[in-house]
mmCIF file of N, CA, C and O in Angstrom:
data_model
loop_
_atom_site.group_PDB
_atom_site.id
_atom_site.type_symbol
_atom_site.label_atom_id
_atom_site.label_comp_id
_atom_site.label_asym_id
_atom_site.label_seq_id
_atom_site.Cartn_x
_atom_site.Cartn_y
_atom_site.Cartn_z
ATOM 1 N N GLY J 261 -13.616 -0.457 8.936
ATOM 2 C CA GLY J 261 -13.271 -0.422 7.637
ATOM 3 C C GLY J 261 -13.818 0.336 6.252
ATOM 4 O O GLY J 261 -14.410 1.135 6.659
ATOM 5 N N ALA J 262 -13.339 0.116 5.275
ATOM 6 C CA ALA J 262 -13.467 1.279 3.953
ATOM 7 C C ALA J 262 -15.023 1.397 4.203
ATOM 8 O O ALA J 262 -16.101 0.441 3.768
ATOM 9 N N ARG J 263 -15.753 2.466 3.891
ATOM 10 C CA ARG J 263 -17.132 2.398 3.597
ATOM 11 C C ARG J 263 -17.702 2.394 2.052
ATOM 12 O O ARG J 263 -18.532 2.418 2.008
ATOM 13 N N ARG J 264 -17.005 3.606 1.609
ATOM 14 C CA ARG J 264 -17.165 4.415 0.768
ATOM 15 C C ARG J 264 -16.041 4.782 -0.443
ATOM 16 O O ARG J 264 -15.204 4.717 0.829
ATOM 17 N N ALA J 265 -15.864 4.370 -1.523
ATOM 18 C CA ALA J 265 -14.859 5.708 -2.390
ATOM 19 C C ALA J 265 -15.635 6.385 -3.799
ATOM 20 O O ALA J 265 -16.628 5.611 -4.179
ATOM 21 N N GLN J 266 -14.846 7.258 -3.401
ATOM 22 C CA GLN J 266 -15.066 8.211 -4.842
ATOM 23 C C GLN J 266 -13.651 8.071 -5.759
ATOM 24 O O GLN J 266 -12.907 8.392 -5.071
ATOM 25 N N VAL J 267 -13.966 8.245 -7.034
ATOM 26 C CA VAL J 267 -12.693 7.591 -8.090
ATOM 27 C C VAL J 267 -12.375 9.247 -8.404
ATOM 28 O O VAL J 267 -13.802 9.654 -9.473
ATOM 29 N N ARG J 268 -11.984 10.299 -8.514
ATOM 30 C CA ARG J 268 -11.653 11.421 -9.515
ATOM 31 C C ARG J 268 -10.689 11.133 -10.292
ATOM 32 O O ARG J 268 -9.646 11.240 -10.087
ATOM 33 N N VAL J 269 -10.632 11.203 -11.585
ATOM 34 C CA VAL J 269 -9.666 11.332 -12.807
ATOM 35 C C VAL J 269 -9.046 12.772 -13.144
ATOM 36 O O VAL J 269 -10.100 13.492 -13.630
ATOM 37 N N GLN J 270 -8.299 13.014 -13.142
ATOM 38 C CA GLN J 270 -7.971 14.444 -13.129
ATOM 39 C C GLN J 270 -7.306 14.767 -14.480
ATOM 40 O O GLN J 270 -7.128 15.489 -15.442
ATOM 41 N N ASN J 271 -6.321 13.444 -15.262
ATOM 42 C CA ASN J 271 -6.209 13.593 -16.598
ATOM 43 C C ASN J 271 -6.030 12.024 -16.576
ATOM 44 O O ASN J 271 -5.992 11.257 -16.267
ATOM 45 N N LEU J 272 -5.673 11.559 -17.327
ATOM 46 C CA LEU J 272 -6.040 10.334 -18.574
ATOM 47 C C LEU J 272 -4.591 9.698 -17.822
ATOM 48 O O LEU J 272 -4.456 8.293 -16.953
ATOM 49 N N GLY J 273 -3.799 10.520 -16.722
ATOM 50 C CA GLY J 273 -2.240 10.106 -16.148
ATOM 51 C C GLY J 273 -2.947 9.999 -13.932
ATOM 52 O O GLY J 273 -2.022 8.612 -13.631
ATOM 53 N N ASN J 274 -3.304 10.401 -13.927
ATOM 54 C CA ASN J 274 -3.664 10.183 -12.199
ATOM 55 C C ASN J 274 -4.872 10.521 -12.386
ATOM 56 O O ASN J 274 -5.710 10.978 -12.765
ATOM 57 N N ALA J 275 -5.525 9.084 -10.671
ATOM 58 C CA ALA J 275 -6.655 9.776 -10.324
ATOM 59 C C ALA J 275 -6.714 9.216 -8.902
ATOM 60 O O ALA J 275 -5.914 8.363 -8.536
ATOM 61 N N THR J 276 -7.869 10.759 -7.911
ATOM 62 C CA THR J 276 -7.430 10.338 -6.818
ATOM 63 C C THR J 276 -8.710 9.129 -6.361
ATOM 64 O O THR J 276 -9.939 9.557 -6.969
ATOM 65 N N VAL J 277 -8.684 8.208 -5.600
ATOM 66 C CA VAL J 277 -9.720 8.024 -4.960
ATOM 67 C C VAL J 277 -9.970 8.521 -3.674
ATOM 68 O O VAL J 277 -8.533 8.291 -2.869
ATOM 69 N N TRP J 278 -10.816 8.162 -3.778
ATOM 70 C CA TRP J 278 -11.231 9.072 -1.906
ATOM 71 C C TRP J 278 -11.695 8.079 -1.096
ATOM 72 O O TRP J 278 -12.698 7.411 -1.730
ATOM 73 N N ILE J 279 -11.648 7.921 -0.067
ATOM 74 C CA ILE J 279 -11.887 6.337 0.949
ATOM 75 C C ILE J 279 -12.832 7.096 1.845
ATOM 76 O O ILE J 279 -12.454 7.844 2.760
ATOM 77 N N SER J 280 -13.710 6.711 2.402
ATOM 78 C CA SER J 280 -14.143 7.342 3.797
ATOM 79 C C SER J 280 -14.253 5.588 4.902
ATOM 80 O O SER J 280 -14.473 4.857 4.311
ATOM 81 N N VAL J 281 -13.645 6.103 6.044
ATOM 82 C CA VAL J 281 -13.422 4.638 6.513
ATOM 83 C C VAL J 281 -13.958 5.214 8.167
ATOM 84 O O VAL J 281 -14.037 5.983 9.092
ATOM 85 N N LEU J 282 -14.731 4.169 8.910
ATOM 86 C CA LEU J 282 -15.390 3.923 10.146
ATOM 87 C C LEU J 282 -15.020 2.499 10.631
ATOM 88 O O LEU J 282 -15.410 1.917 10.139
ATOM 89 N N PRO J 283 -14.296 2.918 12.004
ATOM 90 C CA PRO J 283 -14.287 4.419 12.597
ATOM 91 C C PRO J 283 -12.989 4.698 11.850
ATOM 92 O O PRO J 283 -12.030 4.450 11.152
ATOM 93 N N THR J 284 -13.030 6.337 12.832
ATOM 94 C CA THR J 284 -12.142 7.209 11.893
ATOM 95 C C THR J 284 -10.610 6.740 12.585
ATOM 96 O O THR J 284 -9.479 6.864 11.851
ATOM 97 N N SER J 285 -10.661 6.317 13.316
ATOM 98 C CA SER J 285 -9.277 5.702 13.665
ATOM 99 C C SER J 285 -8.633 4.802 12.661
ATOM 100 O O SER J 285 -7.252 4.510 12.943
ATOM 101 N N ALA J 286 -9.453 3.968 12.506
ATOM 102 C CA ALA J 286 -8.930 3.114 11.149
ATOM 103 C C ALA J 286 -7.967 3.620 9.882
ATOM 104 O O ALA J 286 -7.639 3.139 8.883
ATOM 105 N N GLU J 287 -8.692 5.112 9.653
ATOM 106 C CA GLU J 287 -8.096 6.053 8.584
ATOM 107 C C GLU J 287 -6.943 5.822 8.066
ATOM 108 O O GLU J 287 -6.503 5.019 7.134
ATOM 109 N N LYS J 288 -5.898 5.757 8.930
ATOM 110 C CA LYS J 288 -3.868 5.940 8.657
ATOM 111 C C LYS J 288 -3.779 4.758 8.312
ATOM 112 O O LYS J 288 -3.249 3.901 7.717
ATOM 113 N N ALA J 289 -4.855 3.633 9.061
ATOM 114 C CA ALA J 289 -4.383 2.057 8.692
ATOM 115 C C ALA J 289 -5.048 1.718 7.054
ATOM 116 O O ALA J 289 -4.298 1.120 6.206
ATOM 117 N N ALA J 290 -5.880 2.521 6.727
ATOM 118 C CA ALA J 290 -6.930 1.997 5.567
ATOM 119 C C ALA J 290 -5.760 2.613 4.470
ATOM 120 O O ALA J 290 -5.323 2.072 3.118
ATOM 121 N N LEU J 291 -5.280 3.745 4.785
ATOM 122 C CA LEU J 291 -4.656 4.360 3.450
ATOM 123 C C LEU J 291 -3.013 3.505 3.781
ATOM 124 O O LEU J 291 -2.702 3.739 2.698
ATOM 125 N N ARG J 292 -2.542 3.383 4.708
ATOM 126 C CA ARG J 292 -1.518 2.706 4.287
ATOM 127 C C ARG J 292 -1.517 1.327 3.897
ATOM 128 O O ARG J 292 -0.165 0.651 2.865
ATOM 129 N N TYR J 293 -2.499 0.659 4.223
ATOM 130 C CA TYR J 293 -3.035 -0.534 3.250
ATOM 131 C C TYR J 293 -3.237 -0.781 1.798
ATOM 132 O O TYR J 293 -2.132 -1.563 0.766
ATOM 133 N N LEU J 294 -3.633 0.810 1.430
ATOM 134 C CA LEU J 294 -4.173 0.704 0.124
ATOM 135 C C LEU J 294 -2.719 1.191 -0.979
ATOM 136 O O LEU J 294 -2.389 0.535 -1.796
ATOM 137 N N ARG J 295 -2.185 1.950 0.395
ATOM 138 C CA ARG J 295 -0.741 2.355 -0.637
ATOM 139 C C ARG J 295 0.201 1.511 -0.714
ATOM 140 O O ARG J 295 1.005 1.104 -2.028
ATOM 141 N N ALA J 296 0.195 0.552 0.181
ATOM 142 C CA ALA J 296 1.068 -0.756 0.211
ATOM 143 C C ALA J 296 0.589 -2.133 -1.104
ATOM 144 O O ALA J 296 1.977 -2.384 -1.076
ATOM 145 N N ARG J 297 -0.107 -1.615 -1.364
ATOM 146 C CA ARG J 297 -0.970 -2.524 -2.515
ATOM 147 C C ARG J 297 -1.228 -1.379 -3.616
ATOM 148 O O ARG J 297 -1.842 -2.481 -4.857
ATOM 149 N N VAL J 298 -0.817 -0.264 -3.799
ATOM 150 C CA VAL J 298 -1.225 0.161 -5.200
ATOM 151 C C VAL J 298 -0.968 -0.268 -6.561
ATOM 152 O O VAL J 298 -2.084 -0.512 -7.541
ATOM 153 N N ARG J 299 0.377 -0.414 -6.572
ATOM 154 C CA ARG J 299 0.311 -1.979 -7.630
ATOM 155 C C ARG J 299 -0.386 -2.733 -8.411
ATOM 156 O O ARG J 299 -0.362 -2.789 -9.006
ATOM 157 N N GLU J 300 -0.643 -3.562 -6.853
ATOM 158 C CA GLU J 300 -1.421 -4.639 -7.599
ATOM 159 C C GLU J 300 -3.117 -4.340 -7.741
ATOM 160 O O GLU J 300 -3.988 -4.735 -8.414
ATOM 161 N N LEU J 301 -3.361 -2.778 -6.906
ATOM 162 C CA LEU J 301 -4.360 -2.375 -7.989
ATOM 163 C C LEU J 301 -4.599 -1.920 -9.251
ATOM 164 O O LEU J 301 -5.614 -2.270 -9.495
ATOM 165 N N GLN J 302 -3.424 -1.719 -9.044
ATOM 166 C CA GLN J 302 -3.295 -0.983 -10.789
ATOM 167 C C GLN J 302 -3.460 -2.429 -11.468
ATOM 168 O O GLN J 302 -3.500 -1.687 -13.145
ATOM 169 N N ALA J 303 -2.596 -3.416 -11.692
ATOM 170 C CA ALA J 303 -2.524 -4.552 -11.837
ATOM 171 C C ALA J 303 -4.142 -4.725 -12.533
ATOM 172 O O ALA J 303 -4.625 -5.244 -13.973
ATOM 173 N N ILE J 304 -4.758 -4.768 -11.417
ATOM 174 C CA ILE J 304 -6.141 -5.155 -11.424
ATOM 175 C C ILE J 304 -7.176 -4.633 -12.582
ATOM 176 O O ILE J 304 -7.699 -4.819 -13.450
ATOM 177 N N LEU J 305 -7.253 -2.739 -12.200
ATOM 178 C CA LEU J 305 -7.340 -1.706 -13.072
ATOM 179 C C LEU J 305 -7.042 -2.005 -14.508
ATOM 180 O O LEU J 305 -7.809 -2.229 -15.131
ATOM 181 N N PHE J 306 -5.651 -2.546 -14.631
ATOM 182 C CA PHE J 306 -5.348 -2.690 -16.675
ATOM 183 C C PHE J 306 -5.596 -3.394 -17.237
ATOM 184 O O PHE J 306 -5.988 -3.544 -18.172
ATOM 185 N N ARG J 307 -5.962 -4.681 -16.708
ATOM 186 C CA ARG J 307 -7.041 -5.624 -16.797
ATOM 187 C C ARG J 307 -8.006 -5.520 -17.181
ATOM 188 O O ARG J 307 -9.129 -6.647 -18.317
ATOM 189 N N ALA J 308 -8.393 -4.713 -15.966
ATOM 190 C CA ALA J 308 -10.317 -4.448 -16.404
ATOM 191 C C ALA J 308 -10.488 -3.958 -16.852
ATOM 192 O O ALA J 308 -11.899 -3.604 -17.703
ATOM 193 N N VAL J 309 -10.133 -2.488 -17.966
ATOM 194 C CA VAL J 309 -10.193 -1.065 -18.421
ATOM 195 C C VAL J 309 -9.179 -1.472 -20.049
ATOM 196 O O VAL J 309 -8.715 -2.082 -20.163
ATOM 197 N N ARG J 310 -10.477 -0.853 -20.718
ATOM 198 C CA ARG J 310 -10.034 -0.917 -21.980
ATOM 199 C C ARG J 310 -9.456 0.202 -22.595
ATOM 200 O O ARG J 310 -8.339 0.089 -23.902
ATOM 201 N N PHE J 311 -9.009 1.005 -21.214
ATOM 202 C CA PHE J 311 -8.528 3.015 -22.446
ATOM 203 C C PHE J 311 -6.751 2.340 -21.510
ATOM 204 O O PHE J 311 -6.758 2.066 -20.858
ATOM 205 N N ARG J 312 -6.197 3.314 -21.813
ATOM 206 C CA ARG J 312 -4.948 3.291 -21.294
ATOM 207 C C ARG J 312 -3.780 4.444 -21.794
ATOM 208 O O ARG J 312 -4.949 5.694 -22.661
ATOM 209 N N PRO J 313 -3.432 5.101 -21.216
ATOM 210 C CA PRO J 313 -2.517 4.487 -19.978
ATOM 211 C C PRO J 313 -3.727 4.523 -18.820
ATOM 212 O O PRO J 313 -4.719 5.453 -18.468
ATOM 213 N N VAL J 314 -3.636 3.365 -17.917
ATOM 214 C CA VAL J 314 -4.149 3.172 -17.000
ATOM 215 C C VAL J 314 -3.769 4.445 -15.868
ATOM 216 O O VAL J 314 -2.649 4.307 -15.546
ATOM 217 N N PRO J 315 -4.219 5.160 -15.295
ATOM 218 C CA PRO J 315 -4.278 6.095 -14.041
ATOM 219 C C PRO J 315 -2.856 5.610 -13.398
ATOM 220 O O PRO J 315 -3.858 4.890 -12.390
ATOM 221 N N VAL J 316 -2.498 6.892 -12.614
ATOM 222 C CA VAL J 316 -1.306 6.030 -11.462
ATOM 223 C C VAL J 316 -3.009 6.750 -10.216
ATOM 224 O O VAL J 316 -3.506 7.634 -10.172
ATOM 225 N N LEU J 317 -2.850 5.688 -9.648
ATOM 226 C CA LEU J 317 -3.709 5.646 -8.221
ATOM 227 C C LEU J 317 -3.337 6.629 -7.362
ATOM 228 O O LEU J 317 -1.958 5.810 -7.209
ATOM 229 N N HIS J 318 -3.653 7.407 -6.456
ATOM 230 C CA HIS J 318 -3.759 8.218 -5.177
ATOM 231 C C HIS J 318 -4.605 8.216 -3.928
ATOM 232 O O HIS J 318 -5.615 8.226 -5.168
ATOM 233 N N PHE J 319 -4.682 7.412 -3.029
ATOM 234 C CA PHE J 319 -5.218 7.532 -2.284
ATOM 235 C C PHE J 319 -5.252 8.856 -1.074
ATOM 236 O O PHE J 319 -4.596 9.373 -0.787
ATOM 237 N N ARG J 320 -6.522 8.972 -1.139
ATOM 238 C CA ARG J 320 -7.005 10.081 -0.107
ATOM 239 C C ARG J 320 -8.116 9.982 1.412
ATOM 240 O O ARG J 320 -9.322 9.234 0.587
ATOM 241 N N TYR J 321 -8.215 10.802 2.218
ATOM 242 C CA TYR J 321 -8.994 9.662 3.157
ATOM 243 C C TYR J 321 -10.431 11.484 2.700
ATOM 244 O O TYR J 321 -9.567 11.996 3.246
ATOM 245 N N ASP J 322 -11.574 11.213 3.025
ATOM 246 C CA ASP J 322 -12.630 11.609 2.799
ATOM 247 C C ASP J 322 -13.931 11.563 4.035
ATOM 248 O O ASP J 322 -13.929 10.389 4.667
ATOM 249 N N ALA J 323 -13.630 13.167 4.557
ATOM 250 C CA ALA J 323 -14.026 12.897 5.769
ATOM 251 C C ALA J 323 -15.842 12.692 6.133
ATOM 252 O O ALA J 323 -16.017 13.167 7.093
ATOM 253 N N THR J 324 -16.514 12.640 5.082
ATOM 254 C CA THR J 324 -17.483 13.438 4.563
ATOM 255 C C THR J 324 -18.613 12.465 5.817
ATOM 256 O O THR J 324 -19.126 12.614 6.499
ATOM 257 N N GLU J 325 -18.342 11.274 5.423
ATOM 258 C CA GLU J 325 -18.868 10.021 6.521
ATOM 259 C C GLU J 325 -18.817 10.487 7.736
ATOM 260 O O GLU J 325 -19.955 10.198 8.645
ATOM 261 N N ALA J 326 -17.182 10.753 8.439
ATOM 262 C CA ALA J 326 -16.973 11.107 10.195
ATOM 263 C C ALA J 326 -17.680 12.193 10.222
ATOM 264 O O ALA J 326 -18.587 12.297 11.437
ATOM 265 N N ARG J 327 -18.407 13.163 9.140
ATOM 266 C CA ARG J 327 -18.553 14.907 9.788
ATOM 267 C C ARG J 327 -20.439 14.088 9.940
ATOM 268 O O ARG J 327 -20.937 14.848 10.626
ATOM 269 N N ALA J 328 -21.161 12.974 8.874
ATOM 270 C CA ALA J 328 -22.253 13.212 8.879
ATOM 271 C C ALA J 328 -22.482 12.068 10.355
ATOM 272 O O ALA J 328 -23.394 12.419 10.712
ATOM 273 N N ALA J 329 -21.663 11.280 10.560
ATOM 274 C CA ALA J 329 -21.506 11.197 11.900
ATOM 275 C C ALA J 329 -21.981 11.870 13.322
ATOM 276 O O ALA J 329 -22.722 11.959 13.895
ATOM 277 N N ASP J 330 -21.165 12.506 12.940
ATOM 278 C CA ASP J 330 -20.755 13.701 14.268
ATOM 279 C C ASP J 330 -22.316 14.464 13.702
ATOM 280 O O ASP J 330 -22.793 14.778 15.265
ATOM 281 N N ILE J 331 -22.810 14.645 13.082
ATOM 282 C CA ILE J 331 -24.371 15.842 12.574
ATOM 283 C C ILE J 331 -25.283 14.680 13.330
ATOM 284 O O ILE J 331 -26.326 15.263 14.719
ATOM 285 N N GLU J 332 -25.090 13.687 12.861
ATOM 286 C CA GLU J 332 -25.599 12.738 13.199
ATOM 287 C C GLU J 332 -26.108 12.719 15.454
ATOM 288 O O GLU J 332 -27.169 12.636 15.528
ATOM 289 N N THR J 333 -24.241 12.519 15.355
ATOM 290 C CA THR J 333 -24.886 12.578 17.141
ATOM 291 C C THR J 333 -25.553 13.838 18.004
ATOM 292 O O THR J 333 -26.153 13.541 18.897
ATOM 293 N N LEU J 334 -25.084 15.167 17.121
ATOM 294 C CA LEU J 334 -25.221 16.108 17.538
ATOM 295 C C LEU J 334 -26.934 16.325 17.894
ATOM 296 O O LEU J 334 -27.499 16.443 18.556
ATOM 297 N N LEU J 335 -27.247 16.018 16.553
ATOM 298 C CA LEU J 335 -28.717 15.884 16.401
ATOM 299 C C LEU J 335 -29.485 15.062 17.504
ATOM 300 O O LEU J 335 -30.670 15.790 17.948
ATOM 301 N N ASP J 336 -29.216 13.772 17.749
ATOM 302 C CA ASP J 336 -29.919 13.077 18.743
ATOM 303 C C ASP J 336 -29.588 13.263 19.924
ATOM 304 O O ASP J 336 -30.675 13.086 20.792
ATOM 305 N N GLN J 337 -28.630 14.441 20.013
ATOM 306 C CA GLN J 337 -28.818 15.324 21.501
ATOM 307 C C GLN J 337 -29.417 15.773 21.909
ATOM 308 O O GLN J 337 -29.891 16.953 23.587
ATOM 309 N N LEU J 338 -30.530 16.705 20.576
ATOM 310 C CA LEU J 338 -31.097 17.909 20.987
ATOM 311 C C LEU J 338 -32.187 17.328 21.826
ATOM 312 O O LEU J 338 -33.218 16.163 21.888
ATOM 313 N N PRO J 339 -32.334 18.116 22.222
ATOM 314 C CA PRO J 339 -34.172 17.859 23.481
ATOM 315 C C PRO J 339 -35.315 17.327 22.392
ATOM 316 O O PRO J 339 -35.844 18.757 21.394
ATOM 317 N N LYS J 340 -36.324 16.983 22.691
ATOM 318 C CA LYS J 340 -37.210 16.235 21.848
ATOM 319 C C LYS J 340 -38.624 17.408 21.755
ATOM 320 O O LYS J 340 -39.010 17.335 23.027
#
């Protein structure tokens, strides 16, 4: 499932939500799930925040966690 999210607001109209997903094979399914529910998520955000307009959410995959896991695997393989 989704491991972490970071939100970057470009302007008051748009916000990019960067998500990390492990295993990486679930990345596309996670993005499809979030994009299919974007209106529901924006409605929750609308009720939760006081500023207007509520930004339009855009979901993107952040590969940082997957790369970190790959590096850890490589480091574990080094002779000790």
